[in-house]
């Protein structure tokens, strides 16, 4: 499998996992928390985690690495939400930042939700 193909595969798997994991009530907070995750990104961090799992344990190791790979990406997105607030950025990944759409207070809570 070529690198670009593998990155697409990892992105798809990790995105599905995060969609299942980061959902709940109140919906507005969870929608804000998922905003940047849904906007895309390279997903290099989870790809490294899953590839490490494959190297260490084959296909089963790669599958076992999926929760950790998603956790790394979720944590990364928490840092981006808070960074955008501090830097007063208006766009990230081609979409408005979380605090621009939902306000600073809700963006902080959304980032904290991803951290937790």
JSON list of N, CA and C in Angstrom, two decimals, residues 26-97:
[
{"chain": "A", "resi": 26, "resn": "UNK", "atom": "N", "xyz": [-24.93, 18.10, 25.86]},
{"chain": "A", "resi": 26, "resn": "UNK", "atom": "CA", "xyz": [-25.71, 18.85, 24.89]},
{"chain": "A", "resi": 26, "resn": "UNK", "atom": "C", "xyz": [-25.05, 18.86, 23.51]},
{"chain": "A", "resi": 27, "resn": "UNK", "atom": "N", "xyz": [-25.87, 18.70, 22.50]},
{"chain": "A", "resi": 27, "resn": "UNK", "atom": "CA", "xyz": [-25.39, 18.56, 21.13]},
{"chain": "A", "resi": 27, "resn": "UNK", "atom": "C", "xyz": [-24.51, 19.73, 20.69]},
{"chain": "A", "resi": 28, "resn": "UNK", "atom": "N", "xyz": [-24.85, 20.93, 21.11]},
{"chain": "A", "resi": 28, "resn": "UNK", "atom": "CA", "xyz": [-24.08, 22.10, 20.66]},
{"chain": "A", "resi": 28, "resn": "UNK", "atom": "C", "xyz": [-22.61, 22.00, 21.06]},
{"chain": "A", "resi": 29, "resn": "UNK", "atom": "N", "xyz": [-22.34, 21.52, 22.25]},
{"chain": "A", "resi": 29, "resn": "UNK", "atom": "CA", "xyz": [-20.95, 21.39, 22.70]},
{"chain": "A", "resi": 29, "resn": "UNK", "atom": "C", "xyz": [-20.24, 20.31, 21.89]},
{"chain": "A", "resi": 30, "resn": "UNK", "atom": "N", "xyz": [-20.91, 19.19, 21.66]},
{"chain": "A", "resi": 30, "resn": "UNK", "atom": "CA", "xyz": [-20.28, 18.11, 20.89]},
{"chain": "A", "resi": 30, "resn": "UNK", "atom": "C", "xyz": [-20.09, 18.50, 19.43]},
{"chain": "A", "resi": 31, "resn": "UNK", "atom": "N", "xyz": [-21.02, 19.25, 18.87]},
{"chain": "A", "resi": 31, "resn": "UNK", "atom": "CA", "xyz": [-20.85, 19.74, 17.49]},
{"chain": "A", "resi": 31, "resn": "UNK", "atom": "C", "xyz": [-19.64, 20.67, 17.41]},
{"chain": "A", "resi": 32, "resn": "UNK", "atom": "N", "xyz": [-19.51, 21.55, 18.38]},
{"chain": "A", "resi": 32, "resn": "UNK", "atom": "CA", "xyz": [-18.36, 22.46, 18.41]},
{"chain": "A", "resi": 32, "resn": "UNK", "atom": "C", "xyz": [-17.06, 21.67, 18.57]},
{"chain": "A", "resi": 33, "resn": "UNK", "atom": "N", "xyz": [-17.09, 20.65, 19.41]},
{"chain": "A", "resi": 33, "resn": "UNK", "atom": "CA", "xyz": [-15.89, 19.83, 19.63]},
{"chain": "A", "resi": 33, "resn": "UNK", "atom": "C", "xyz": [-15.48, 19.09, 18.37]},
{"chain": "A", "resi": 34, "resn": "UNK", "atom": "N", "xyz": [-16.43, 18.67, 17.57]},
{"chain": "A", "resi": 34, "resn": "UNK", "atom": "CA", "xyz": [-16.14, 17.90, 16.35]},
{"chain": "A", "resi": 34, "resn": "UNK", "atom": "C", "xyz": [-15.86, 18.79, 15.14]},
{"chain": "A", "resi": 35, "resn": "UNK", "atom": "N", "xyz": [-16.08, 20.08, 15.26]},
{"chain": "A", "resi": 35, "resn": "UNK", "atom": "CA", "xyz": [-15.97, 20.98, 14.10]},
{"chain": "A", "resi": 35, "resn": "UNK", "atom": "C", "xyz": [-14.62, 20.87, 13.39]},
{"chain": "A", "resi": 36, "resn": "UNK", "atom": "N", "xyz": [-13.52, 21.04, 14.10]},
{"chain": "A", "resi": 36, "resn": "UNK", "atom": "CA", "xyz": [-12.20, 20.95, 13.45]},
{"chain": "A", "resi": 36, "resn": "UNK", "atom": "C", "xyz": [-11.86, 19.53, 13.04]},
{"chain": "A", "resi": 37, "resn": "UNK", "atom": "N", "xyz": [-12.29, 18.56, 13.82]},
{"chain": "A", "resi": 37, "resn": "UNK", "atom": "CA", "xyz": [-12.04, 17.17, 13.46]},
{"chain": "A", "resi": 37, "resn": "UNK", "atom": "C", "xyz": [-12.68, 16.87, 12.12]},
{"chain": "A", "resi": 38, "resn": "UNK", "atom": "N", "xyz": [-13.90, 17.33, 11.93]},
{"chain": "A", "resi": 38, "resn": "UNK", "atom": "CA", "xyz": [-14.61, 17.10, 10.66]},
{"chain": "A", "resi": 38, "resn": "UNK", "atom": "C", "xyz": [-14.02, 17.92, 9.51]},
{"chain": "A", "resi": 39, "resn": "UNK", "atom": "N", "xyz": [-13.28, 18.97, 9.83]},
{"chain": "A", "resi": 39, "resn": "UNK", "atom": "CA", "xyz": [-12.68, 19.81, 8.78]},
{"chain": "A", "resi": 39, "resn": "UNK", "atom": "C", "xyz": [-11.49, 19.14, 8.12]},
{"chain": "A", "resi": 40, "resn": "UNK", "atom": "N", "xyz": [-11.08, 18.00, 8.63]},
{"chain": "A", "resi": 40, "resn": "UNK", "atom": "CA", "xyz": [-10.00, 17.26, 7.98]},
{"chain": "A", "resi": 40, "resn": "UNK", "atom": "C", "xyz": [-8.68, 17.38, 8.71]},
{"chain": "A", "resi": 41, "resn": "UNK", "atom": "N", "xyz": [-7.63, 17.42, 7.95]},
{"chain": "A", "resi": 41, "resn": "UNK", "atom": "CA", "xyz": [-6.28, 17.40, 8.50]},
{"chain": "A", "resi": 41, "resn": "UNK", "atom": "C", "xyz": [-5.52, 16.22, 7.91]},
{"chain": "A", "resi": 42, "resn": "UNK", "atom": "N", "xyz": [-4.24, 16.22, 8.10]},
{"chain": "A", "resi": 42, "resn": "UNK", "atom": "CA", "xyz": [-3.40, 15.18, 7.48]},
{"chain": "A", "resi": 42, "resn": "UNK", "atom": "C", "xyz": [-3.50, 13.84, 8.19]},
{"chain": "A", "resi": 43, "resn": "UNK", "atom": "N", "xyz": [-3.81, 13.84, 9.47]},
{"chain": "A", "resi": 43, "resn": "UNK", "atom": "CA", "xyz": [-3.90, 12.63, 10.28]},
{"chain": "A", "resi": 43, "resn": "UNK", "atom": "C", "xyz": [-2.57, 11.87, 10.35]},
{"chain": "A", "resi": 44, "resn": "UNK", "atom": "N", "xyz": [-1.47, 12.61, 10.35]},
{"chain": "A", "resi": 44, "resn": "UNK", "atom": "CA", "xyz": [-0.16, 11.97, 10.44]},
{"chain": "A", "resi": 44, "resn": "UNK", "atom": "C", "xyz": [0.07, 11.33, 11.80]},
{"chain": "A", "resi": 45, "resn": "UNK", "atom": "N", "xyz": [-0.36, 11.97, 12.86]},
{"chain": "A", "resi": 45, "resn": "UNK", "atom": "CA", "xyz": [-0.16, 11.42, 14.20]},
{"chain": "A", "resi": 45, "resn": "UNK", "atom": "C", "xyz": [-0.84, 10.06, 14.36]},
{"chain": "A", "resi": 46, "resn": "UNK", "atom": "N", "xyz": [-2.12, 9.95, 13.99]},
{"chain": "A", "resi": 46, "resn": "UNK", "atom": "CA", "xyz": [-2.73, 8.62, 14.10]},
{"chain": "A", "resi": 46, "resn": "UNK", "atom": "C", "xyz": [-2.12, 7.61, 13.13]},
{"chain": "A", "resi": 47, "resn": "UNK", "atom": "N", "xyz": [-1.66, 8.07, 11.98]},
{"chain": "A", "resi": 47, "resn": "UNK", "atom": "CA", "xyz": [-1.03, 7.14, 11.03]},
{"chain": "A", "resi": 47, "resn": "UNK", "atom": "C", "xyz": [0.24, 6.56, 11.62]},
{"chain": "A", "resi": 48, "resn": "UNK", "atom": "N", "xyz": [1.02, 7.38, 12.29]},
{"chain": "A", "resi": 48, "resn": "UNK", "atom": "CA", "xyz": [2.24, 6.89, 12.93]},
{"chain": "A", "resi": 48, "resn": "UNK", "atom": "C", "xyz": [1.89, 5.89, 14.02]},
{"chain": "A", "resi": 49, "resn": "UNK", "atom": "N", "xyz": [0.85, 6.19, 14.81]},
{"chain": "A", "resi": 49, "resn": "UNK", "atom": "CA", "xyz": [0.43, 5.27, 15.87]},
{"chain": "A", "resi": 49, "resn": "UNK", "atom": "C", "xyz": [-0.02, 3.93, 15.30]},
{"chain": "A", "resi": 50, "resn": "UNK", "atom": "N", "xyz": [-0.83, 3.97, 14.25]},
{"chain": "A", "resi": 50, "resn": "UNK", "atom": "CA", "xyz": [-1.35, 2.72, 13.68]},
{"chain": "A", "resi": 50, "resn": "UNK", "atom": "C", "xyz": [-0.26, 1.95, 12.95]},
{"chain": "A", "resi": 51, "resn": "UNK", "atom": "N", "xyz": [0.64, 2.65, 12.28]},
{"chain": "A", "resi": 51, "resn": "UNK", "atom": "CA", "xyz": [1.75, 1.98, 11.61]},
{"chain": "A", "resi": 51, "resn": "UNK", "atom": "C", "xyz": [2.68, 1.33, 12.63]},
{"chain": "A", "resi": 52, "resn": "UNK", "atom": "N", "xyz": [2.87, 1.99, 13.75]},
{"chain": "A", "resi": 52, "resn": "UNK", "atom": "CA", "xyz": [3.67, 1.40, 14.84]},
{"chain": "A", "resi": 52, "resn": "UNK", "atom": "C", "xyz": [3.00, 0.13, 15.34]},
{"chain": "A", "resi": 53, "resn": "UNK", "atom": "N", "xyz": [1.69, 0.16, 15.47]},
{"chain": "A", "resi": 53, "resn": "UNK", "atom": "CA", "xyz": [0.96, -1.04, 15.88]},
{"chain": "A", "resi": 53, "resn": "UNK", "atom": "C", "xyz": [1.13, -2.16, 14.88]},
{"chain": "A", "resi": 54, "resn": "UNK", "atom": "N", "xyz": [1.09, -1.83, 13.60]},
{"chain": "A", "resi": 54, "resn": "UNK", "atom": "CA", "xyz": [1.27, -2.84, 12.55]},
{"chain": "A", "resi": 54, "resn": "UNK", "atom": "C", "xyz": [2.68, -3.43, 12.60]},
{"chain": "A", "resi": 55, "resn": "UNK", "atom": "N", "xyz": [3.68, -2.58, 12.78]},
{"chain": "A", "resi": 55, "resn": "UNK", "atom": "CA", "xyz": [5.06, -3.06, 12.85]},
{"chain": "A", "resi": 55, "resn": "UNK", "atom": "C", "xyz": [5.24, -3.99, 14.04]},
{"chain": "A", "resi": 56, "resn": "UNK", "atom": "N", "xyz": [4.64, -3.63, 15.17]},
{"chain": "A", "resi": 56, "resn": "UNK", "atom": "CA", "xyz": [4.81, -4.42, 16.39]},
{"chain": "A", "resi": 56, "resn": "UNK", "atom": "C", "xyz": [3.96, -5.68, 16.42]},
{"chain": "A", "resi": 57, "resn": "UNK", "atom": "N", "xyz": [2.78, -5.63, 15.81]},
{"chain": "A", "resi": 57, "resn": "UNK", "atom": "CA", "xyz": [1.87, -6.76, 15.97]},
{"chain": "A", "resi": 57, "resn": "UNK", "atom": "C", "xyz": [1.04, -7.12, 14.76]},
{"chain": "A", "resi": 58, "resn": "UNK", "atom": "N", "xyz": [1.47, -6.72, 13.58]},
{"chain": "A", "resi": 58, "resn": "UNK", "atom": "CA", "xyz": [0.74, -7.07, 12.37]},
{"chain": "A", "resi": 58, "resn": "UNK", "atom": "C", "xyz": [-0.61, -6.37, 12.31]},
{"chain": "A", "resi": 59, "resn": "UNK", "atom": "N", "xyz": [-1.53, -6.98, 11.57]},
{"chain": "A", "resi": 59, "resn": "UNK", "atom": "CA", "xyz": [-2.87, -6.38, 11.39]},
{"chain": "A", "resi": 59, "resn": "UNK", "atom": "C", "xyz": [-3.59, -6.24, 12.73]},
{"chain": "A", "resi": 60, "resn": "UNK", "atom": "N", "xyz": [-3.42, -7.22, 13.61]},
{"chain": "A", "resi": 60, "resn": "UNK", "atom": "CA", "xyz": [-4.06, -7.15, 14.92]},
{"chain": "A", "resi": 60, "resn": "UNK", "atom": "C", "xyz": [-3.49, -6.00, 15.74]},
{"chain": "A", "resi": 61, "resn": "UNK", "atom": "N", "xyz": [-2.19, -5.80, 15.67]},
{"chain": "A", "resi": 61, "resn": "UNK", "atom": "CA", "xyz": [-1.56, -4.69, 16.38]},
{"chain": "A", "resi": 61, "resn": "UNK", "atom": "C", "xyz": [-2.03, -3.35, 15.87]},
{"chain": "A", "resi": 62, "resn": "UNK", "atom": "N", "xyz": [-2.21, -3.27, 14.55]},
{"chain": "A", "resi": 62, "resn": "UNK", "atom": "CA", "xyz": [-2.72, -2.04, 13.95]},
{"chain": "A", "resi": 62, "resn": "UNK", "atom": "C", "xyz": [-4.14, -1.76, 14.44]},
{"chain": "A", "resi": 63, "resn": "UNK", "atom": "N", "xyz": [-4.97, -2.77, 14.47]},
{"chain": "A", "resi": 63, "resn": "UNK", "atom": "CA", "xyz": [-6.35, -2.62, 14.95]},
{"chain": "A", "resi": 63, "resn": "UNK", "atom": "C", "xyz": [-6.37, -2.22, 16.42]},
{"chain": "A", "resi": 64, "resn": "UNK", "atom": "N", "xyz": [-5.50, -2.83, 17.21]},
{"chain": "A", "resi": 64, "resn": "UNK", "atom": "CA", "xyz": [-5.43, -2.50, 18.63]},
{"chain": "A", "resi": 64, "resn": "UNK", "atom": "C", "xyz": [-4.93, -1.07, 18.87]},
{"chain": "A", "resi": 65, "resn": "UNK", "atom": "N", "xyz": [-4.21, -0.52, 17.90]},
{"chain": "A", "resi": 65, "resn": "UNK", "atom": "CA", "xyz": [-3.69, 0.84, 18.03]},
{"chain": "A", "resi": 65, "resn": "UNK", "atom": "C", "xyz": [-4.73, 1.91, 17.71]},
{"chain": "A", "resi": 66, "resn": "UNK", "atom": "N", "xyz": [-5.86, 1.51, 17.13]},
{"chain": "A", "resi": 66, "resn": "UNK", "atom": "CA", "xyz": [-6.86, 2.49, 16.70]},
{"chain": "A", "resi": 66, "resn": "UNK", "atom": "C", "xyz": [-7.35, 3.41, 17.82]},
{"chain": "A", "resi": 67, "resn": "UNK", "atom": "N", "xyz": [-7.72, 2.91, 19.00]},
{"chain": "A", "resi": 67, "resn": "UNK", "atom": "CA", "xyz": [-8.17, 3.84, 20.05]},
{"chain": "A", "resi": 67, "resn": "UNK", "atom": "C", "xyz": [-7.09, 4.85, 20.44]},
{"chain": "A", "resi": 68, "resn": "UNK", "atom": "N", "xyz": [-5.85, 4.40, 20.54]},
{"chain": "A", "resi": 68, "resn": "UNK", "atom": "CA", "xyz": [-4.76, 5.32, 20.87]},
{"chain": "A", "resi": 68, "resn": "UNK", "atom": "C", "xyz": [-4.51, 6.33, 19.76]},
{"chain": "A", "resi": 69, "resn": "UNK", "atom": "N", "xyz": [-4.62, 5.87, 18.52]},
{"chain": "A", "resi": 69, "resn": "UNK", "atom": "CA", "xyz": [-4.44, 6.76, 17.37]},
{"chain": "A", "resi": 69, "resn": "UNK", "atom": "C", "xyz": [-5.51, 7.86, 17.38]},
{"chain": "A", "resi": 70, "resn": "UNK", "atom": "N", "xyz": [-6.74, 7.48, 17.66]},
{"chain": "A", "resi": 70, "resn": "UNK", "atom": "CA", "xyz": [-7.82, 8.46, 17.73]},
{"chain": "A", "resi": 70, "resn": "UNK", "atom": "C", "xyz": [-7.61, 9.41, 18.91]},
{"chain": "A", "resi": 71, "resn": "UNK", "atom": "N", "xyz": [-7.14, 8.88, 20.03]},
{"chain": "A", "resi": 71, "resn": "UNK", "atom": "CA", "xyz": [-6.89, 9.72, 21.20]},
{"chain": "A", "resi": 71, "resn": "UNK", "atom": "C", "xyz": [-5.85, 10.79, 20.91]},
{"chain": "A", "resi": 72, "resn": "UNK", "atom": "N", "xyz": [-4.80, 10.41, 20.19]},
{"chain": "A", "resi": 72, "resn": "UNK", "atom": "CA", "xyz": [-3.76, 11.38, 19.82]},
{"chain": "A", "resi": 72, "resn": "UNK", "atom": "C", "xyz": [-4.36, 12.49, 18.96]},
{"chain": "A", "resi": 73, "resn": "UNK", "atom": "N", "xyz": [-5.20, 12.13, 18.02]},
{"chain": "A", "resi": 73, "resn": "UNK", "atom": "CA", "xyz": [-5.82, 13.13, 17.13]},
{"chain": "A", "resi": 73, "resn": "UNK", "atom": "C", "xyz": [-6.81, 14.01, 17.89]},
{"chain": "A", "resi": 74, "resn": "UNK", "atom": "N", "xyz": [-7.57, 13.42, 18.79]},
{"chain": "A", "resi": 74, "resn": "UNK", "atom": "CA", "xyz": [-8.52, 14.19, 19.60]},
{"chain": "A", "resi": 74, "resn": "UNK", "atom": "C", "xyz": [-7.77, 15.19, 20.47]},
{"chain": "A", "resi": 75, "resn": "UNK", "atom": "N", "xyz": [-6.70, 14.73, 21.11]},
{"chain": "A", "resi": 75, "resn": "UNK", "atom": "CA", "xyz": [-5.90, 15.63, 21.95]},
{"chain": "A", "resi": 75, "resn": "UNK", "atom": "C", "xyz": [-5.31, 16.77, 21.11]},
{"chain": "A", "resi": 76, "resn": "UNK", "atom": "N", "xyz": [-4.82, 16.44, 19.93]},
{"chain": "A", "resi": 76, "resn": "UNK", "atom": "CA", "xyz": [-4.26, 17.46, 19.04]},
{"chain": "A", "resi": 76, "resn": "UNK", "atom": "C", "xyz": [-5.32, 18.52, 18.71]},
{"chain": "A", "resi": 77, "resn": "UNK", "atom": "N", "xyz": [-6.54, 18.10, 18.46]},
{"chain": "A", "resi": 77, "resn": "UNK", "atom": "CA", "xyz": [-7.61, 19.05, 18.13]},
{"chain": "A", "resi": 77, "resn": "UNK", "atom": "C", "xyz": [-7.99, 19.91, 19.32]},
{"chain": "A", "resi": 78, "resn": "UNK", "atom": "N", "xyz": [-7.93, 19.36, 20.52]},
{"chain": "A", "resi": 78, "resn": "UNK", "atom": "CA", "xyz": [-8.13, 20.16, 21.73]},
{"chain": "A", "resi": 78, "resn": "UNK", "atom": "C", "xyz": [-7.12, 21.31, 21.76]},
{"chain": "A", "resi": 79, "resn": "UNK", "atom": "N", "xyz": [-5.85, 21.00, 21.48]},
{"chain": "A", "resi": 79, "resn": "UNK", "atom": "CA", "xyz": [-4.82, 22.04, 21.52]},
{"chain": "A", "resi": 79, "resn": "UNK", "atom": "C", "xyz": [-5.07, 23.09, 20.45]},
{"chain": "A", "resi": 80, "resn": "UNK", "atom": "N", "xyz": [-5.55, 22.68, 19.29]},
{"chain": "A", "resi": 80, "resn": "UNK", "atom": "CA", "xyz": [-5.81, 23.64, 18.21]},
{"chain": "A", "resi": 80, "resn": "UNK", "atom": "C", "xyz": [-6.94, 24.59, 18.56]},
{"chain": "A", "resi": 81, "resn": "UNK", "atom": "N", "xyz": [-8.00, 24.08, 19.19]},
{"chain": "A", "resi": 81, "resn": "UNK", "atom": "CA", "xyz": [-9.12, 24.94, 19.58]},
{"chain": "A", "resi": 81, "resn": "UNK", "atom": "C", "xyz": [-8.64, 26.02, 20.55]},
{"chain": "A", "resi": 82, "resn": "UNK", "atom": "N", "xyz": [-7.88, 25.61, 21.55]},
{"chain": "A", "resi": 82, "resn": "UNK", "atom": "CA", "xyz": [-7.38, 26.57, 22.54]},
{"chain": "A", "resi": 82, "resn": "UNK", "atom": "C", "xyz": [-6.35, 27.52, 21.92]},
{"chain": "A", "resi": 83, "resn": "UNK", "atom": "N", "xyz": [-5.50, 27.00, 21.04]},
{"chain": "A", "resi": 83, "resn": "UNK", "atom": "CA", "xyz": [-4.51, 27.84, 20.36]},
{"chain": "A", "resi": 83, "resn": "UNK", "atom": "C", "xyz": [-5.18, 28.91, 19.51]},
{"chain": "A", "resi": 84, "resn": "UNK", "atom": "N", "xyz": [-6.25, 28.54, 18.82]},
{"chain": "A", "resi": 84, "resn": "UNK", "atom": "CA", "xyz": [-6.97, 29.51, 17.98]},
{"chain": "A", "resi": 84, "resn": "UNK", "atom": "C", "xyz": [-7.57, 30.63, 18.82]},
{"chain": "A", "resi": 85, "resn": "UNK", "atom": "N", "xyz": [-8.02, 30.31, 20.01]},
{"chain": "A", "resi": 85, "resn": "UNK", "atom": "CA", "xyz": [-8.56, 31.35, 20.91]},
{"chain": "A", "resi": 85, "resn": "UNK", "atom": "C", "xyz": [-7.44, 32.30, 21.32]},
{"chain": "A", "resi": 86, "resn": "UNK", "atom": "N", "xyz": [-6.33, 31.73, 21.76]},
{"chain": "A", "resi": 86, "resn": "UNK", "atom": "CA", "xyz": [-5.20, 32.55, 22.23]},
{"chain": "A", "resi": 86, "resn": "UNK", "atom": "C", "xyz": [-4.67, 33.44, 21.12]},
{"chain": "A", "resi": 87, "resn": "UNK", "atom": "N", "xyz": [-4.51, 32.86, 19.93]},
{"chain": "A", "resi": 87, "resn": "UNK", "atom": "CA", "xyz": [-3.95, 33.60, 18.79]},
{"chain": "A", "resi": 87, "resn": "UNK", "atom": "C", "xyz": [-4.98, 34.46, 18.05]},
{"chain": "A", "resi": 88, "resn": "UNK", "atom": "N", "xyz": [-6.25, 34.32, 18.44]},
{"chain": "A", "resi": 88, "resn": "UNK", "atom": "CA", "xyz": [-7.35, 35.04, 17.79]},
{"chain": "A", "resi": 88, "resn": "UNK", "atom": "C", "xyz": [-7.46, 34.71, 16.30]},
{"chain": "A", "resi": 89, "resn": "UNK", "atom": "N", "xyz": [-7.13, 33.46, 15.97]},
{"chain": "A", "resi": 89, "resn": "UNK", "atom": "CA", "xyz": [-7.25, 33.02, 14.58]},
{"chain": "A", "resi": 89, "resn": "UNK", "atom": "C", "xyz": [-8.72, 32.94, 14.19]},
{"chain": "A", "resi": 90, "resn": "UNK", "atom": "N", "xyz": [-9.00, 33.25, 12.94]},
{"chain": "A", "resi": 90, "resn": "UNK", "atom": "CA", "xyz": [-10.38, 33.22, 12.46]},
{"chain": "A", "resi": 90, "resn": "UNK", "atom": "C", "xyz": [-10.67, 31.98, 11.62]},
{"chain": "A", "resi": 91, "resn": "UNK", "atom": "N", "xyz": [-9.64, 31.38, 11.05]},
{"chain": "A", "resi": 91, "resn": "UNK", "atom": "CA", "xyz": [-9.83, 30.19, 10.21]},
{"chain": "A", "resi": 91, "resn": "UNK", "atom": "C", "xyz": [-8.78, 29.14, 10.53]},
{"chain": "A", "resi": 92, "resn": "UNK", "atom": "N", "xyz": [-9.17, 27.91, 10.38]},
{"chain": "A", "resi": 92, "resn": "UNK", "atom": "CA", "xyz": [-8.26, 26.76, 10.52]},
{"chain": "A", "resi": 92, "resn": "UNK", "atom": "C", "xyz": [-8.79, 25.71, 9.56]},
{"chain": "A", "resi": 93, "resn": "UNK", "atom": "N", "xyz": [-7.89, 25.11, 8.80]},
{"chain": "A", "resi": 93, "resn": "UNK", "atom": "CA", "xyz": [-8.25, 24.07, 7.83]},
{"chain": "A", "resi": 93, "resn": "UNK", "atom": "C", "xyz": [-9.34, 24.54, 6.85]},
{"chain": "A", "resi": 94, "resn": "UNK", "atom": "N", "xyz": [-9.33, 25.83, 6.56]},
{"chain": "A", "resi": 94, "resn": "UNK", "atom": "CA", "xyz": [-10.26, 26.38, 5.59]},
{"chain": "A", "resi": 94, "resn": "UNK", "atom": "C", "xyz": [-11.67, 26.64, 6.11]},
{"chain": "A", "resi": 95, "resn": "UNK", "atom": "N", "xyz": [-11.89, 26.48, 7.41]},
{"chain": "A", "resi": 95, "resn": "UNK", "atom": "CA", "xyz": [-13.21, 26.74, 7.99]},
{"chain": "A", "resi": 95, "resn": "UNK", "atom": "C", "xyz": [-13.06, 27.72, 9.15]},
{"chain": "A", "resi": 96, "resn": "UNK", "atom": "N", "xyz": [-14.15, 28.42, 9.51]},
{"chain": "A", "resi": 96, "resn": "UNK", "atom": "CA", "xyz": [-14.07, 29.31, 10.67]},
{"chain": "A", "resi": 96, "resn": "UNK", "atom": "C", "xyz": [-13.69, 28.53, 11.92]},
{"chain": "A", "resi": 97, "resn": "UNK", "atom": "N", "xyz": [-12.93, 29.17, 12.79]},
{"chain": "A", "resi": 97, "resn": "UNK", "atom": "CA", "xyz": [-12.52, 28.52, 14.03]},
{"chain": "A", "resi": 97, "resn": "UNK", "atom": "C", "xyz": [-13.72, 28.32, 14.95]}
]
